[in-house]
mmCIF file of C-alpha atoms in Angstrom:
data_model
loop_
_atom_site.group_PDB
_atom_site.id
_atom_site.type_symbol
_atom_site.label_atom_id
_atom_site.label_comp_id
_atom_site.label_asym_id
_atom_site.label_seq_id
_atom_site.Cartn_x
_atom_site.Cartn_y
_atom_site.Cartn_z
ATOM 1 C CA MET L 1 26.338 7.318 -0.721
ATOM 2 C CA GLY L 2 22.910 7.578 0.764
ATOM 3 C CA LYS L 3 19.902 9.846 0.527
ATOM 4 C CA ALA L 4 18.806 12.157 3.327
ATOM 5 C CA ASP L 5 15.630 14.223 3.494
ATOM 6 C CA LEU L 6 16.649 16.900 5.990
ATOM 7 C CA HIS L 7 13.335 18.776 6.243
ATOM 8 C CA VAL L 8 10.240 16.760 7.255
ATOM 9 C CA HIS L 9 7.236 17.829 9.358
ATOM 10 C CA THR L 10 4.844 15.784 11.520
ATOM 11 C CA SER L 11 1.463 16.418 13.123
ATOM 12 C CA HIS L 12 3.356 17.797 16.126
ATOM 13 C CA SER L 13 3.419 21.045 14.121
ATOM 14 C CA ASP L 14 1.799 21.594 10.720
ATOM 15 C CA GLY L 15 2.438 18.203 9.117
ATOM 16 C CA MET L 16 -0.444 15.840 8.408
ATOM 17 C CA ALA L 17 1.106 12.528 9.546
ATOM 18 C CA ASP L 18 1.718 11.336 13.056
ATOM 19 C CA VAL L 19 5.084 9.822 13.909
ATOM 20 C CA PRO L 20 4.201 6.116 13.503
ATOM 21 C CA GLU L 21 2.685 6.841 10.068
ATOM 22 C CA LEU L 22 5.807 8.801 9.112
ATOM 23 C CA LEU L 23 8.208 6.027 10.127
ATOM 24 C CA ASP L 24 6.140 3.344 8.383
ATOM 25 C CA HIS L 25 5.910 5.438 5.212
ATOM 26 C CA VAL L 26 9.647 6.161 5.055
ATOM 27 C CA GLU L 27 10.380 2.452 5.537
ATOM 28 C CA ALA L 28 7.885 1.127 2.994
ATOM 29 C CA GLU L 29 7.596 3.857 0.381
ATOM 30 C CA THR L 30 10.982 5.600 0.093
ATOM 31 C CA ASP L 31 14.608 4.753 -0.541
ATOM 32 C CA LEU L 32 15.837 7.269 2.029
ATOM 33 C CA ASP L 33 18.691 6.411 4.365
ATOM 34 C CA VAL L 34 18.149 9.368 6.710
ATOM 35 C CA ILE L 35 15.314 11.709 7.641
ATOM 36 C CA ALA L 36 15.419 14.791 9.837
ATOM 37 C CA VAL L 37 12.191 15.591 11.635
ATOM 38 C CA THR L 38 12.082 19.392 11.765
ATOM 39 C CA ASP L 39 8.748 20.534 13.108
ATOM 40 C CA HIS L 40 8.166 24.249 13.585
ATOM 41 C CA ASP L 41 9.506 25.733 16.822
ATOM 42 C CA GLY L 42 9.519 22.534 18.836
ATOM 43 C CA LEU L 43 11.246 19.173 19.302
ATOM 44 C CA ALA L 44 8.304 16.987 20.366
ATOM 45 C CA GLY L 45 7.877 15.384 16.940
ATOM 46 C CA ALA L 46 11.603 14.833 16.497
ATOM 47 C CA MET L 47 11.962 13.217 19.916
ATOM 48 C CA ALA L 48 8.907 11.023 19.333
ATOM 49 C CA ALA L 49 10.347 9.965 15.973
ATOM 50 C CA ARG L 50 13.720 9.138 17.496
ATOM 51 C CA GLU L 51 12.041 7.175 20.293
ATOM 52 C CA GLY L 52 9.850 5.269 17.817
ATOM 53 C CA TRP L 53 12.877 4.629 15.638
ATOM 54 C CA ALA L 54 14.871 3.286 18.631
ATOM 55 C CA ARG L 55 12.085 0.789 19.433
ATOM 56 C CA GLY L 56 11.919 -0.609 15.909
ATOM 57 C CA ARG L 57 14.124 -2.180 13.283
ATOM 58 C CA TRP L 58 14.281 0.478 10.609
ATOM 59 C CA ARG L 59 16.677 0.592 7.658
ATOM 60 C CA PHE L 60 16.995 4.399 7.887
ATOM 61 C CA GLU L 61 18.217 6.799 10.566
ATOM 62 C CA VAL L 62 16.401 9.692 12.253
ATOM 63 C CA ILE L 63 18.005 13.047 13.001
ATOM 64 C CA PRO L 64 16.279 15.161 15.651
ATOM 65 C CA GLY L 65 15.781 18.762 14.662
ATOM 66 C CA MET L 66 13.435 21.687 14.424
ATOM 67 C CA GLU L 67 12.617 24.532 12.077
ATOM 68 C CA VAL L 68 13.222 27.576 14.246
ATOM 69 C CA THR L 69 11.495 30.864 13.510
ATOM 70 C CA THR L 70 14.038 33.651 13.987
ATOM 71 C CA ILE L 71 13.287 37.346 13.614
ATOM 72 C CA GLU L 72 14.998 37.261 10.215
ATOM 73 C CA GLY L 73 13.473 34.014 8.933
ATOM 74 C CA HIS L 74 13.411 30.245 9.381
ATOM 75 C CA LEU L 75 16.463 28.172 10.252
ATOM 76 C CA LEU L 76 16.825 24.383 10.441
ATOM 77 C CA ALA L 77 18.491 23.192 13.643
ATOM 78 C CA LEU L 78 19.697 19.607 13.132
ATOM 79 C CA TYR L 79 21.123 17.294 15.815
ATOM 80 C CA VAL L 80 19.745 19.358 18.697
ATOM 81 C CA GLU L 81 18.601 17.781 21.953
ATOM 82 C CA SER L 82 16.977 20.796 23.595
ATOM 83 C CA PRO L 83 14.522 23.231 22.044
ATOM 84 C CA VAL L 84 16.095 26.324 20.531
ATOM 85 C CA PRO L 85 14.233 29.526 21.503
ATOM 86 C CA CYS L 86 12.209 31.028 18.671
ATOM 87 C CA LEU L 87 11.540 34.635 17.687
ATOM 88 C CA ARG L 88 15.095 35.640 18.580
ATOM 89 C CA PRO L 89 17.747 37.252 16.355
ATOM 90 C CA VAL L 90 19.398 34.833 13.931
ATOM 91 C CA ALA L 91 22.857 35.336 15.509
ATOM 92 C CA GLU L 92 21.508 34.338 18.930
ATOM 93 C CA THR L 93 19.742 31.329 17.398
ATOM 94 C CA LEU L 94 22.897 30.186 15.607
ATOM 95 C CA GLU L 95 24.874 30.401 18.855
ATOM 96 C CA ALA L 96 22.206 28.311 20.629
ATOM 97 C CA ILE L 97 22.286 25.636 17.910
ATOM 98 C CA HIS L 98 26.080 25.412 17.855
ATOM 99 C CA ARG L 99 26.353 25.336 21.681
ATOM 100 C CA GLN L 100 24.465 22.035 21.463
ATOM 101 C CA GLY L 101 26.770 20.724 18.746
ATOM 102 C CA GLY L 102 23.987 21.136 16.206
ATOM 103 C CA ILE L 103 24.059 22.029 12.535
ATOM 104 C CA ALA L 104 22.332 25.171 11.196
ATOM 105 C CA VAL L 105 20.876 25.173 7.674
ATOM 106 C CA VAL L 106 19.065 28.005 5.872
ATOM 107 C CA PRO L 107 15.817 26.473 4.536
ATOM 108 C CA HIS L 108 13.853 27.783 1.540
ATOM 109 C CA PRO L 109 15.875 31.004 1.219
ATOM 110 C CA PHE L 110 14.759 34.058 -0.772
ATOM 111 C CA THR L 111 11.055 33.272 -0.831
ATOM 112 C CA TRP L 112 8.199 35.581 0.031
ATOM 113 C CA MET L 113 5.743 32.688 0.470
ATOM 114 C CA THR L 114 7.156 31.610 3.816
ATOM 115 C CA ARG L 115 9.718 32.957 6.232
ATOM 116 C CA GLY L 116 12.735 32.398 3.999
ATOM 117 C CA MET L 117 15.861 34.277 4.982
ATOM 118 C CA GLY L 118 16.980 36.998 2.592
ATOM 119 C CA ALA L 119 20.399 37.717 1.116
ATOM 120 C CA THR L 120 21.022 40.663 3.449
ATOM 121 C CA HIS L 121 20.565 38.496 6.535
ATOM 122 C CA ILE L 122 22.703 35.695 5.123
ATOM 123 C CA ARG L 123 25.497 38.135 4.203
ATOM 124 C CA ARG L 124 25.364 39.693 7.679
ATOM 125 C CA VAL L 125 25.884 36.274 9.277
ATOM 126 C CA LEU L 126 28.645 35.352 6.824
ATOM 127 C CA ALA L 127 30.475 38.585 7.725
ATOM 128 C CA SER L 128 30.089 37.969 11.454
ATOM 129 C CA GLU L 129 33.053 36.971 13.531
ATOM 130 C CA GLY L 130 30.958 35.937 16.514
ATOM 131 C CA ASP L 131 31.605 32.563 18.102
ATOM 132 C CA GLY L 132 29.070 30.081 16.758
ATOM 133 C CA VAL L 133 27.491 32.645 14.441
ATOM 134 C CA HIS L 134 27.686 30.793 11.143
ATOM 135 C CA PHE L 135 25.560 28.717 8.826
ATOM 136 C CA ASP L 136 26.575 25.127 8.105
ATOM 137 C CA GLY L 137 24.531 24.803 4.942
ATOM 138 C CA ILE L 138 21.862 26.201 2.679
ATOM 139 C CA GLU L 139 18.869 24.362 1.221
ATOM 140 C CA VAL L 140 19.090 24.534 -2.571
ATOM 141 C CA THR L 141 16.618 21.723 -3.256
ATOM 142 C CA ASN L 142 13.120 22.100 -1.868
ATOM 143 C CA PRO L 143 10.281 21.011 -4.178
ATOM 144 C CA THR L 144 7.544 23.025 -2.457
ATOM 145 C CA PRO L 145 6.211 26.091 -4.254
ATOM 146 C CA ALA L 146 7.952 28.305 -1.675
ATOM 147 C CA GLY L 147 11.218 26.393 -1.964
ATOM 148 C CA ARG L 148 11.265 26.453 -5.748
ATOM 149 C CA LEU L 149 10.885 30.247 -5.784
ATOM 150 C CA GLY L 150 14.315 30.859 -4.280
ATOM 151 C CA ALA L 151 16.220 27.747 -5.356
ATOM 152 C CA ARG L 152 17.860 29.152 -8.489
ATOM 153 C CA LYS L 153 18.979 32.294 -6.654
ATOM 154 C CA ALA L 154 20.241 30.188 -3.724
ATOM 155 C CA ARG L 155 22.377 28.041 -6.029
ATOM 156 C CA ARG L 156 23.715 31.062 -7.904
ATOM 157 C CA LEU L 157 24.602 33.107 -4.811
ATOM 158 C CA ASN L 158 25.990 30.087 -3.018
ATOM 159 C CA THR L 159 28.287 29.272 -5.940
ATOM 160 C CA ARG L 160 29.424 32.863 -6.466
ATOM 161 C CA GLU L 161 29.498 34.189 -2.936
ATOM 162 C CA PHE L 162 28.353 32.148 0.056
ATOM 163 C CA GLY L 163 30.273 28.853 -0.294
ATOM 164 C CA LEU L 164 28.018 26.911 2.062
ATOM 165 C CA ALA L 165 27.334 23.184 1.969
ATOM 166 C CA GLU L 166 24.332 22.599 -0.299
ATOM 167 C CA VAL L 167 21.540 20.417 1.054
ATOM 168 C CA GLY L 168 18.100 19.316 0.006
ATOM 169 C CA GLY L 169 14.912 18.532 1.810
ATOM 170 C CA SER L 170 11.313 17.939 0.889
ATOM 171 C CA ASP L 171 9.800 20.291 3.480
ATOM 172 C CA ALA L 172 7.143 17.560 3.498
ATOM 173 C CA HIS L 173 3.898 18.225 5.300
ATOM 174 C CA PHE L 174 2.209 15.220 3.609
ATOM 175 C CA LEU L 175 3.513 11.641 3.391
ATOM 176 C CA PRO L 176 3.732 11.429 -0.430
ATOM 177 C CA ALA L 177 6.072 14.450 -0.476
ATOM 178 C CA ILE L 178 8.703 12.815 1.721
ATOM 179 C CA GLY L 179 11.861 12.225 -0.279
ATOM 180 C CA GLU L 180 10.825 14.520 -3.148
ATOM 181 C CA GLY L 181 13.798 16.709 -2.181
ATOM 182 C CA TYR L 182 16.915 15.268 -0.588
ATOM 183 C CA THR L 183 20.626 15.534 -0.007
#
């Protein structure tokens, strides 16, 4: 089994490292096998990371993604090739992610410090019968202050009620934080 940090930011949004620095750091300073570059509301950083990865000889893999701002809260869109529109209803966003064959993960749920999705919104999606309107996972490990706030509740509700795949990510905006949370 390997280790995947499914929630990493670059300077293409609000992260501090540019893509070459990110790739070099993951190679030299972590034991990660996979990273997902998930900048806010855009794919430029993810595509630059995948392109840089393809030109090198790296021991880890790069998943393109983005952290999409929906009306109800943030959503990680992994394995997407085209930008997913932001500031749309979560159901519409989930359909857009799944039309591309992507994976949708609820990041840092139940937190007031950032746009974490609440239980009401998650339950509404889980009750939906719409095509493509479903979550593929929920982030239960996120070492940021915002992520830690909702982690216990996320684990508890996921075990008792939601039944989603549990994932982890660092939500890293700084190089030293990469790999601090992982799947």
